[in-house]
Every structure is written in structure tokens, then in C-alpha cells.
XYZ file of C-alpha atoms in Angstrom:
291
model
C 0.003 0.010 -0.041
C 2.831 2.398 0.990
C 4.334 1.722 -2.702
C 0.996 2.772 -4.196
C 0.481 5.943 -2.202
C 4.070 6.745 -3.052
C 3.379 6.407 -6.611
C 0.054 8.438 -6.511
C 1.812 11.099 -4.645
C 4.455 11.444 -7.351
C 2.148 11.308 -10.106
C 0.088 14.002 -8.360
C 3.225 16.194 -7.734
C 4.198 15.826 -11.376
C 0.702 16.713 -12.666
C 0.708 19.835 -10.510
C 4.180 20.929 -11.684
C 3.040 20.542 -15.399
C 0.020 22.653 -14.765
C 2.252 25.338 -12.897
C 4.611 25.426 -15.670
C 1.598 25.792 -18.321
C 0.234 28.487 -16.180
C 3.650 30.357 -15.969
C 4.057 30.100 -19.683
C 0.587 31.414 -20.417
C 1.410 34.365 -18.046
C 4.744 34.986 -19.735
C 2.908 34.965 -23.117
C 0.489 37.608 -21.887
C 3.141 39.828 -20.326
C 5.607 39.942 -23.023
C 3.656 41.549 -25.792
C 2.646 44.091 -23.401
C 6.096 44.757 -22.313
C 7.173 44.977 -26.024
C 4.223 47.363 -26.813
C 5.487 49.623 -24.050
C 8.963 49.485 -25.010
C 7.991 50.451 -28.573
C 6.149 53.225 -27.334
C 8.963 54.483 -25.386
C 11.528 54.200 -28.317
C 8.997 56.092 -30.480
C 8.724 58.751 -28.136
C 12.405 59.256 -27.883
C 12.810 59.251 -31.562
C 10.018 61.578 -32.141
C 11.464 63.979 -29.625
C 14.668 63.812 -31.445
C 13.114 64.507 -34.687
C 11.205 67.588 -33.388
C 14.261 68.990 -31.628
C 16.245 68.622 -34.929
C 13.589 70.536 -36.993
C 13.029 73.168 -34.044
C 16.844 73.769 -34.093
C 17.039 74.545 -37.842
C 14.430 77.448 -37.438
C 12.135 78.056 -34.517
C 8.594 78.509 -35.571
C 6.749 81.548 -34.235
C 5.146 81.573 -30.852
C 1.652 82.224 -32.219
C 2.057 79.116 -34.594
C -1.602 77.887 -34.179
C -3.658 80.904 -33.626
C -4.477 82.166 -37.097
C -7.538 82.063 -39.397
C -7.542 82.434 -43.004
C -11.077 83.463 -44.354
C -11.525 83.828 -48.127
C -14.640 85.560 -49.516
C -16.281 85.189 -52.779
C -18.855 87.430 -54.643
C -20.212 87.988 -58.117
C -18.234 90.032 -60.493
C -20.808 92.843 -60.450
C -20.561 92.990 -56.586
C -16.707 93.362 -56.427
C -16.878 97.158 -56.027
C -19.521 96.992 -53.113
C -17.861 94.317 -51.449
C -14.510 96.209 -51.394
C -16.383 99.234 -50.050
C -17.902 97.218 -47.276
C -14.502 95.791 -46.369
C -12.859 99.143 -46.371
C -15.489 100.631 -44.205
C -17.716 98.312 -41.910
C -15.158 95.330 -41.756
C -12.044 97.147 -41.094
C -13.714 99.247 -38.436
C -14.752 96.285 -36.506
C -11.402 94.268 -36.791
C -9.662 97.584 -35.532
C -12.223 97.686 -32.463
C -11.390 94.005 -31.641
C -7.628 94.740 -31.828
C -8.007 97.432 -29.330
C -10.286 95.205 -27.048
C -7.439 92.589 -27.163
C -9.591 89.969 -29.281
C -7.143 89.780 -31.895
C -3.311 90.398 -32.372
C -3.026 91.100 -35.978
C -5.141 91.609 -39.013
C -4.523 91.774 -42.720
C -7.356 92.249 -45.085
C -6.682 91.788 -48.784
C -8.496 92.275 -52.214
C -7.908 90.271 -55.241
C -6.561 92.832 -57.799
C -8.413 90.900 -60.571
C -11.915 89.426 -60.978
C -11.603 85.708 -61.183
C -14.172 83.529 -60.752
C -12.140 80.430 -60.268
C -10.455 82.288 -57.065
C -11.487 84.254 -54.060
C -12.159 88.080 -54.220
C -11.105 88.984 -50.686
C -9.085 87.469 -47.789
C -8.985 88.180 -44.153
C -5.982 86.969 -42.049
C -6.709 87.044 -38.425
C -3.995 86.154 -35.618
C -5.002 85.787 -32.021
C -2.708 86.402 -29.114
C -3.826 83.201 -27.133
C -5.614 79.919 -27.566
C -8.421 81.395 -25.401
C -8.809 84.324 -27.673
C -9.143 82.032 -30.696
C -11.884 79.971 -28.740
C -13.780 83.199 -27.814
C -14.014 84.033 -31.504
C -16.877 81.759 -31.811
C -19.113 84.305 -29.841
C -18.140 86.930 -32.732
C -19.108 84.169 -35.350
C -22.726 83.806 -33.695
C -23.388 87.559 -34.483
C -20.923 88.346 -37.308
C -20.127 85.289 -39.193
C -16.512 85.574 -40.800
C -16.372 89.136 -39.384
C -18.834 90.348 -42.084
C -21.830 92.913 -41.623
C -25.174 91.960 -42.849
C -24.460 93.871 -45.863
C -21.214 92.226 -46.483
C -22.858 88.847 -46.083
C -25.527 89.585 -48.555
C -22.833 90.515 -51.091
C -21.061 87.244 -50.685
C -21.756 83.840 -52.618
C -19.172 81.712 -50.456
C -17.072 81.908 -47.607
C -14.131 79.488 -46.567
C -12.605 79.686 -43.190
C -9.334 77.620 -42.324
C -7.562 77.569 -39.087
C -3.959 77.505 -39.848
C -0.349 77.161 -38.365
C 2.108 79.842 -38.819
C 5.210 77.694 -39.731
C 7.848 80.301 -40.717
C 7.802 84.183 -41.052
C 10.173 87.085 -41.252
C 9.914 90.743 -42.116
C 12.186 93.443 -43.468
C 13.103 96.608 -41.146
C 11.897 98.853 -43.761
C 8.354 98.478 -45.293
C 6.586 100.293 -47.822
C 2.946 101.906 -47.752
C 2.674 100.537 -51.402
C 2.906 96.855 -50.702
C 1.560 94.357 -53.066
C 0.855 90.676 -51.921
C 1.372 87.464 -53.789
C -0.633 84.731 -52.276
C 0.418 81.099 -53.248
C -1.602 77.944 -52.304
C 0.079 74.568 -52.270
C -0.967 70.846 -52.256
C 1.674 69.050 -50.348
C 2.806 65.493 -51.248
C 4.901 64.643 -48.303
C 4.405 64.445 -44.626
C 4.183 67.668 -42.542
C 7.668 67.182 -40.977
C 9.273 66.327 -44.427
C 7.501 69.553 -45.846
C 8.767 71.696 -43.000
C 12.395 70.166 -43.619
C 12.072 71.051 -47.430
C 10.893 74.655 -46.569
C 13.783 75.102 -44.227
C 16.364 73.756 -46.714
C 14.881 75.160 -50.125
C 12.134 77.740 -49.815
C 13.160 79.752 -46.971
C 16.684 80.568 -48.223
C 15.058 81.758 -51.513
C 12.709 84.209 -49.440
C 15.690 85.546 -47.443
C 17.530 86.132 -50.740
C 14.723 88.245 -52.154
C 14.724 90.199 -48.986
C 18.526 90.917 -49.218
C 17.851 92.047 -52.777
C 15.407 94.606 -51.544
C 12.307 93.441 -53.213
C 10.476 91.418 -50.631
C 9.168 93.170 -47.244
C 7.739 90.184 -45.382
C 6.959 86.369 -45.925
C 4.717 84.076 -44.187
C 4.230 80.343 -44.529
C 1.223 78.690 -42.984
C -0.187 75.202 -43.159
C -3.848 74.150 -42.670
C -4.569 72.863 -39.294
C -7.182 70.450 -40.671
C -6.355 69.795 -44.286
C -8.530 66.883 -45.265
C -10.910 68.006 -48.139
C -9.335 71.314 -48.429
C -8.035 72.822 -51.847
C -4.794 73.390 -50.284
C -2.479 72.283 -47.602
C 0.211 75.004 -47.344
C -0.278 78.838 -47.989
C 2.676 81.197 -48.709
C 1.845 85.049 -48.341
C 4.555 87.297 -49.959
C 4.623 90.950 -49.333
C 6.318 92.846 -52.022
C 7.609 96.416 -51.348
C 5.897 97.866 -54.170
C 4.785 97.430 -57.937
C 8.290 97.873 -59.114
C 9.467 95.135 -56.752
C 6.984 92.737 -58.073
C 7.900 93.613 -61.577
C 11.446 92.416 -60.797
C 10.340 89.324 -59.325
C 11.418 86.830 -62.205
C 14.995 88.486 -62.441
C 15.618 88.434 -58.696
C 14.170 84.625 -58.425
C 16.816 83.798 -60.992
C 19.797 85.583 -59.417
C 19.059 84.409 -56.026
C 18.879 80.700 -57.351
C 21.990 81.070 -59.138
C 23.742 82.325 -55.822
C 22.411 79.372 -53.903
C 23.583 76.870 -56.258
C 26.921 77.271 -54.515
C 25.370 75.890 -51.199
C 25.704 72.257 -51.504
C 22.572 71.682 -49.242
C 20.340 73.679 -51.348
C 21.686 72.425 -54.635
C 21.000 68.768 -53.358
C 17.571 69.424 -52.693
C 17.149 71.481 -55.968
C 18.655 68.717 -57.966
C 16.833 65.588 -56.229
C 13.538 66.535 -58.238
C 11.394 64.943 -55.494
C 7.766 65.834 -55.718
C 7.066 67.769 -52.634
C 4.192 69.981 -53.541
C 2.118 71.153 -56.438
C 1.473 75.014 -56.838
C -2.338 76.036 -57.182
C -3.580 79.193 -58.572
C -1.729 82.428 -57.665
C -3.435 85.460 -56.544
C -2.085 89.097 -56.840
C -3.701 90.992 -54.016
C -3.747 94.772 -52.756
C -4.205 95.672 -49.091
C -7.427 96.864 -47.807
C -6.290 96.965 -44.027
C -2.933 95.803 -42.545
C -1.769 96.524 -39.002
């Protein structure tokens, strides 16, 4: 009997050991994927931090990066003079009051120089001081949609409002009262981070060269905060000193590019022929009100 009990005890112990091993194995299988996932998240966070730091060190973005709205207005050709008058009177008066009250930080109201049914007739660029100010803009929208008076709203056929991020900007010390604006929308074909790298390495050096040549007073590069379904992803707004500066645009572009060819980094990007963006319809605009 003692032999039988010993055999049963040994068999039972082996059985429980096997169950324990199986249980431990299952637990390990459950834990390891979780540990692996957490490890991957940690590594991704480090890599993303390194990448963002690398972009920031190339050119710091403005402090008011995500605090702007680009509003475009469309009207019938016959109503363009009336819309221009309404913008110059009622709308400008309102945005000036909102700036005095601290609701907005900066504003620009532009008017398309030419009647063009495929493009906007007027544009308002509003920049807010804080995210709270941008959030409070909704109360103005409830009573004054798109910053327009009732008369202005009656004159429009379509309005588009796009929250945007100000990616890069710079301005010259001397600005002219006779400025002309060139507004260029783009569809980007690469990731946002790749586009910023492209802008820093290829586009911004050209803008700075144009400023050194004395034709460009200011540039600003915006990207849409919510680009899905929008006709553009990035928007460049160039402020030329005057009509003569705009007329010299092609010659200055060629001159600056010829000089930049001696920069190996810029030339490498220029020679790569990589599709980064497609240029959409350009608008030449005159200021209605700028602060």
C-alpha cells in the first residue's frame, strides 16, 4: 500500500508541476507582448522627440503658430466694388475695434486685384494672441459670421474659413506703404515634418535672398490645421515692397537661385527633383487694411 501511495503522490506532484509550468508559460505570453508594446512606445517617443528637436533647431517656429484663421470671400463680379467698399468701411472698423479690445493680435485684409471666378475675391488673415482668444472668436461668429456685416454677408456667394499654423515668417526693417501681396496655395505631397524640412532647406533661403535683394518686405508660410478636403495644404503670403519690386520678381528669383547653387545643401534639394508640392492658382492682391 505504501508503494501505491508513493506512486500516486509522485504522479500528483508531477501533474501539478506541469499545470504550474503551463500557467507560468501562459502568463509570460500575456506579459511579454504588453512589455514589448510599452517598449516600442518609449522608443517612438524618444525618436519623435529627437526629430522634433532637430527641426526646431533649424528654425524656430513663431510663438503664435496655431492661432490664425484664413478667411476667403467670394462674390459675383458685379458686386466686387460693393464688397470692397464694405470691407474698407464696416469690416475694417470692426477688426480695428477687436484689436483695441485685445480680441485679435494682428489682421490683414486683402482684395484680389483681378476679377477671377475660379478664385477668391477677398481674404482676411486674423491672428490671435492666445488659444483662449481664438476660442472666444466663436462668440463673434454667432453674431458676425466671418467678421462680415449683414450687408457684407448679402454680397458674398461663398465663404471659407481655415484654421492655420504659422510655420515660418520674417519681415524686413523697412516696409512700404505701397505693398503688393502674392498669395500662393500649395498641395503638399509629403508628410508635414518632411515639408517643414523642405521649406527650411530650399524655400526659406530663397525668401531671405529676395529680402536681401530689397524686393520682399515680409513672408509667411502657413499650413492648414485640418487639411482633409481642403483645396490647399500650405499657403505662402509674400509682401512685395511695391509694384516695381513685383515687376523685378522673375529676375530676382533667377539671381538668388544662381547664388544658392553654391550652397551644397540647397543644390542637393534642388537637384533631387523630388515631388514635394504642387502649386495652385496664384493671386495678386492689394491691401484693404493691414496693421
